């Protein structure tokens, strides 16, 4: 009888005390995660029908919202509070070296005046900007920009889903945070190789600060990937490297990656979590 009563009360409890769901948004899929303390209670990658999200932009807001809302109800998290990682294509980032080697009084104004030099795919006049200060001299900042209309579209998606949206974070910031715990003492230059279906991305960090990010061939295209990694090895002389992706696929090519980069390579996902979601959680706990 008690277990039956608990089953009846479970939906009411979930509405009264909504859980935090972390979502990584991509063109091809959502990755959802719920934590119970430090334990992963739910982690699932849910493929999206083709065309619902293109280049980070929701193209069918109502359908996406219904999909998210139905998924959370089916998995036992109705009325959840959501924090999300924006798709990679939704944001661009650059490292800004401030003119005249000093912090400007109005940094956003200065950045918007540098539109041509930054070589961005769209105008900063229609973008929301985020500036993260970097250590060292001369003064620099990490600029992350996202199109304002795209942000509004994702807000509509979560409104349609019937969930409370607590915030959205750019993917570069989340990956930056995910790498920080892996930085051992004395590690100056660290490379982070992130795998996607059709390509990989290389993020270079110097004492925890981003230097740049580059698209590379996929892990499955090893003959094309290895020569490119060797050019980055000669450029940065990394002390260590992290790689994300399916564990067995990474293990199969680990010796080749270590040979190309000239340093130890460590899998970034020891607990099976998506690195971006781990970085999202880390940022959440800083607040």
XYZ file of C-alpha atoms in Angstrom:
287
model
C 0.000 0.000 0.000
C 2.818 2.392 0.903
C 4.612 1.840 -2.396
C 1.342 2.470 -4.254
C 0.838 5.740 -2.387
C 4.409 6.794 -3.199
C 3.771 6.066 -6.883
C 0.673 8.279 -6.769
C 2.509 11.095 -5.019
C 5.576 10.985 -7.303
C 4.046 13.186 -10.051
C 2.867 15.747 -7.481
C 6.291 15.784 -5.852
C 8.009 16.365 -9.194
C 5.785 19.374 -9.890
C 6.194 20.823 -6.400
C 9.965 20.233 -6.288
C 11.193 20.397 -9.904
C 14.574 18.876 -10.671
C 17.434 20.559 -12.491
C 17.979 19.096 -15.962
C 21.140 19.936 -17.889
C 20.773 19.881 -21.674
C 23.385 20.088 -24.409
C 21.735 21.345 -27.597
C 23.067 20.219 -30.972
C 21.766 20.131 -34.531
C 21.492 16.334 -34.498
C 20.572 15.564 -30.881
C 19.935 16.656 -27.306
C 22.048 15.240 -24.485
C 20.229 15.364 -21.139
C 21.669 14.860 -17.666
C 20.266 14.906 -14.144
C 22.446 14.610 -11.053
C 21.612 13.268 -7.616
C 24.392 14.904 -5.648
C 27.513 13.763 -7.518
C 25.845 10.675 -8.957
C 24.528 10.738 -12.525
C 20.849 9.817 -12.229
C 19.966 10.238 -15.888
C 22.196 10.654 -18.939
C 20.754 10.187 -22.416
C 21.477 11.335 -25.952
C 18.246 11.808 -27.914
C 18.532 12.087 -31.724
C 16.520 14.863 -33.397
C 14.544 14.520 -36.626
C 16.550 16.053 -39.458
C 15.952 19.745 -40.051
C 14.540 20.734 -36.636
C 17.775 22.536 -35.763
C 20.125 23.855 -38.462
C 23.431 25.617 -37.713
C 22.374 26.089 -34.092
C 19.063 27.721 -35.075
C 15.707 26.115 -34.135
C 13.718 25.891 -37.370
C 10.589 24.316 -35.857
C 10.106 25.907 -32.431
C 6.799 24.230 -31.619
C 7.977 20.743 -32.610
C 11.240 21.104 -30.663
C 9.413 22.394 -27.610
C 6.935 19.513 -27.688
C 9.795 17.038 -28.052
C 11.630 18.443 -25.021
C 8.472 18.646 -22.904
C 7.342 15.120 -23.776
C 10.817 13.696 -23.144
C 11.045 15.193 -19.653
C 7.584 13.928 -18.738
C 8.369 10.422 -20.052
C 11.629 10.278 -18.083
C 9.956 11.449 -14.871
C 10.982 15.126 -14.811
C 7.834 17.135 -15.585
C 8.073 20.849 -14.908
C 11.855 20.596 -14.659
C 14.129 23.591 -14.397
C 16.516 23.518 -17.344
C 19.980 24.873 -17.920
C 21.323 24.418 -21.417
C 24.498 24.512 -23.503
C 23.961 26.293 -26.814
C 24.942 24.485 -30.036
C 28.459 25.100 -31.289
C 27.227 26.883 -34.423
C 25.182 29.301 -32.298
C 28.246 31.089 -30.959
C 31.586 32.412 -32.130
C 34.511 33.311 -29.931
C 37.744 35.224 -30.190
C 40.573 36.209 -27.850
C 40.620 40.013 -27.695
C 43.863 41.916 -27.016
C 42.771 45.356 -25.862
C 44.154 48.376 -27.747
C 46.875 50.417 -26.063
C 47.428 47.571 -23.558
C 44.822 48.731 -21.042
C 41.242 47.834 -20.155
C 38.742 50.092 -21.955
C 36.019 51.881 -20.013
C 33.365 50.506 -22.403
C 34.681 47.137 -23.626
C 31.524 46.170 -25.553
C 31.654 49.412 -27.531
C 35.309 48.779 -28.417
C 34.537 45.195 -29.498
C 31.646 46.255 -31.734
C 33.984 48.741 -33.421
C 36.354 45.861 -34.293
C 33.809 43.991 -36.446
C 36.019 43.877 -39.565
C 39.195 42.783 -37.768
C 37.434 39.955 -35.898
C 36.304 38.211 -39.124
C 32.961 37.064 -37.696
C 30.205 35.343 -39.715
C 27.554 37.897 -38.746
C 27.228 41.448 -37.442
C 27.918 42.160 -33.784
C 25.190 44.786 -33.859
C 22.629 41.953 -33.729
C 24.511 39.871 -31.148
C 24.685 39.466 -27.389
C 28.266 39.561 -26.135
C 30.009 37.959 -23.183
C 33.517 39.001 -22.164
C 35.577 36.841 -19.779
C 38.823 38.469 -18.562
C 42.024 36.482 -19.056
C 45.101 36.625 -16.847
C 48.485 37.918 -17.922
C 49.740 40.895 -19.846
C 48.860 42.629 -22.045
C 45.222 42.616 -20.898
C 43.018 40.245 -22.914
C 39.479 38.884 -22.789
C 37.652 35.893 -24.204
C 34.814 37.240 -26.355
C 31.807 34.982 -26.946
C 29.054 36.284 -29.231
C 25.630 34.799 -29.996
C 22.968 36.063 -32.372
C 20.143 37.697 -30.444
C 17.392 36.222 -32.621
C 18.780 32.731 -32.072
C 18.705 33.174 -28.299
C 15.094 34.330 -28.487
C 14.184 31.275 -30.575
C 15.618 28.877 -27.979
C 13.789 30.719 -25.210
C 10.577 30.124 -27.176
C 11.438 26.419 -27.483
C 11.643 26.001 -23.709
C 8.513 28.080 -23.180
C 6.698 25.719 -25.565
C 8.136 22.772 -23.591
C 6.542 24.121 -20.401
C 9.781 24.164 -18.420
C 11.552 26.922 -16.528
C 14.745 28.004 -18.294
C 17.403 29.024 -15.769
C 19.974 30.007 -18.371
C 21.952 29.082 -21.471
C 25.735 28.929 -21.685
C 28.016 29.075 -24.746
C 29.736 25.791 -25.578
C 33.286 27.282 -25.534
C 32.862 28.479 -21.925
C 31.589 25.044 -20.831
C 34.453 23.177 -22.525
C 36.939 25.610 -20.965
C 35.544 24.836 -17.503
C 35.529 21.089 -18.219
C 39.259 21.134 -18.957
C 40.286 23.102 -15.860
C 40.192 20.178 -13.353
C 42.506 18.226 -15.654
C 45.229 20.876 -15.546
C 48.023 19.485 -13.421
C 50.644 21.608 -11.733
C 53.259 22.743 -14.219
C 51.065 22.074 -17.262
C 51.441 25.131 -19.436
C 50.024 24.290 -22.862
C 47.194 21.776 -22.941
C 45.295 20.660 -26.052
C 41.709 19.422 -25.875
C 40.490 17.340 -28.824
C 36.707 17.056 -28.967
C 35.118 14.489 -31.272
C 31.945 14.993 -33.282
C 30.336 12.772 -35.912
C 31.877 14.376 -38.989
C 34.869 16.255 -37.566
C 36.798 17.099 -34.424
C 37.720 20.377 -32.745
C 41.004 21.313 -31.122
C 41.052 23.767 -28.220
C 44.441 25.085 -27.090
C 44.891 26.332 -23.509
C 47.948 28.037 -22.047
C 47.973 27.852 -18.225
C 44.217 27.428 -18.378
C 43.613 30.359 -20.733
C 42.256 29.755 -24.267
C 44.556 30.437 -27.199
C 42.234 29.400 -30.006
C 40.046 26.672 -31.458
C 40.276 24.940 -34.858
C 38.153 22.410 -36.823
C 40.053 19.207 -37.683
C 39.337 15.890 -39.431
C 37.325 13.350 -37.443
C 38.923 10.634 -35.318
C 37.804 8.104 -37.932
C 39.921 9.936 -40.559
C 43.177 9.185 -38.800
C 45.369 9.494 -41.906
C 44.152 13.071 -42.386
C 44.058 13.949 -38.665
C 47.575 12.873 -37.633
C 49.541 15.251 -39.957
C 47.399 18.184 -38.768
C 47.991 17.290 -35.111
C 51.732 17.221 -35.783
C 51.592 20.829 -37.019
C 49.929 21.841 -33.735
C 52.549 19.885 -31.781
C 55.301 21.894 -33.490
C 53.397 25.122 -32.908
C 52.473 24.713 -29.231
C 54.736 21.939 -27.799
C 51.897 20.765 -25.501
C 52.608 19.220 -22.108
C 49.368 17.211 -22.089
C 46.241 16.572 -24.161
C 42.652 15.600 -23.421
C 40.368 13.831 -25.871
C 36.611 13.307 -25.707
C 34.545 10.751 -27.583
C 33.431 7.124 -27.376
C 35.883 5.363 -25.032
C 36.630 2.333 -27.204
C 37.204 4.500 -30.293
C 39.607 6.714 -28.348
C 41.498 3.732 -26.890
C 41.957 2.261 -30.367
C 43.921 5.272 -31.618
C 45.522 6.506 -28.385
C 49.108 5.505 -29.365
C 48.803 7.357 -32.687
C 47.441 10.487 -30.959
C 50.241 10.456 -28.374
C 52.840 10.009 -31.111
C 51.481 12.927 -33.133
C 51.166 15.296 -30.159
C 54.355 14.232 -28.374
C 52.682 14.089 -24.957
C 50.345 11.963 -22.862
C 46.717 11.909 -23.999
C 43.963 11.348 -21.412
C 40.307 10.537 -22.048
C 38.205 13.461 -20.813
C 35.137 11.456 -19.770
C 36.074 9.138 -16.877
C 32.509 9.198 -15.530
C 30.823 8.939 -18.914
C 29.517 12.504 -18.804
C 29.521 14.798 -21.796
C 32.361 17.319 -21.207
C 30.157 20.304 -22.063
C 27.578 19.255 -19.462
C 30.301 18.800 -16.871
C 31.443 22.367 -17.585
C 27.846 23.582 -17.349
C 27.484 21.971 -13.910
C 30.802 23.484 -12.786
C 29.587 26.950 -13.751
C 26.289 26.361 -11.996
C 28.087 25.524 -8.760
C 30.198 28.677 -8.920
C 27.068 30.792 -8.458
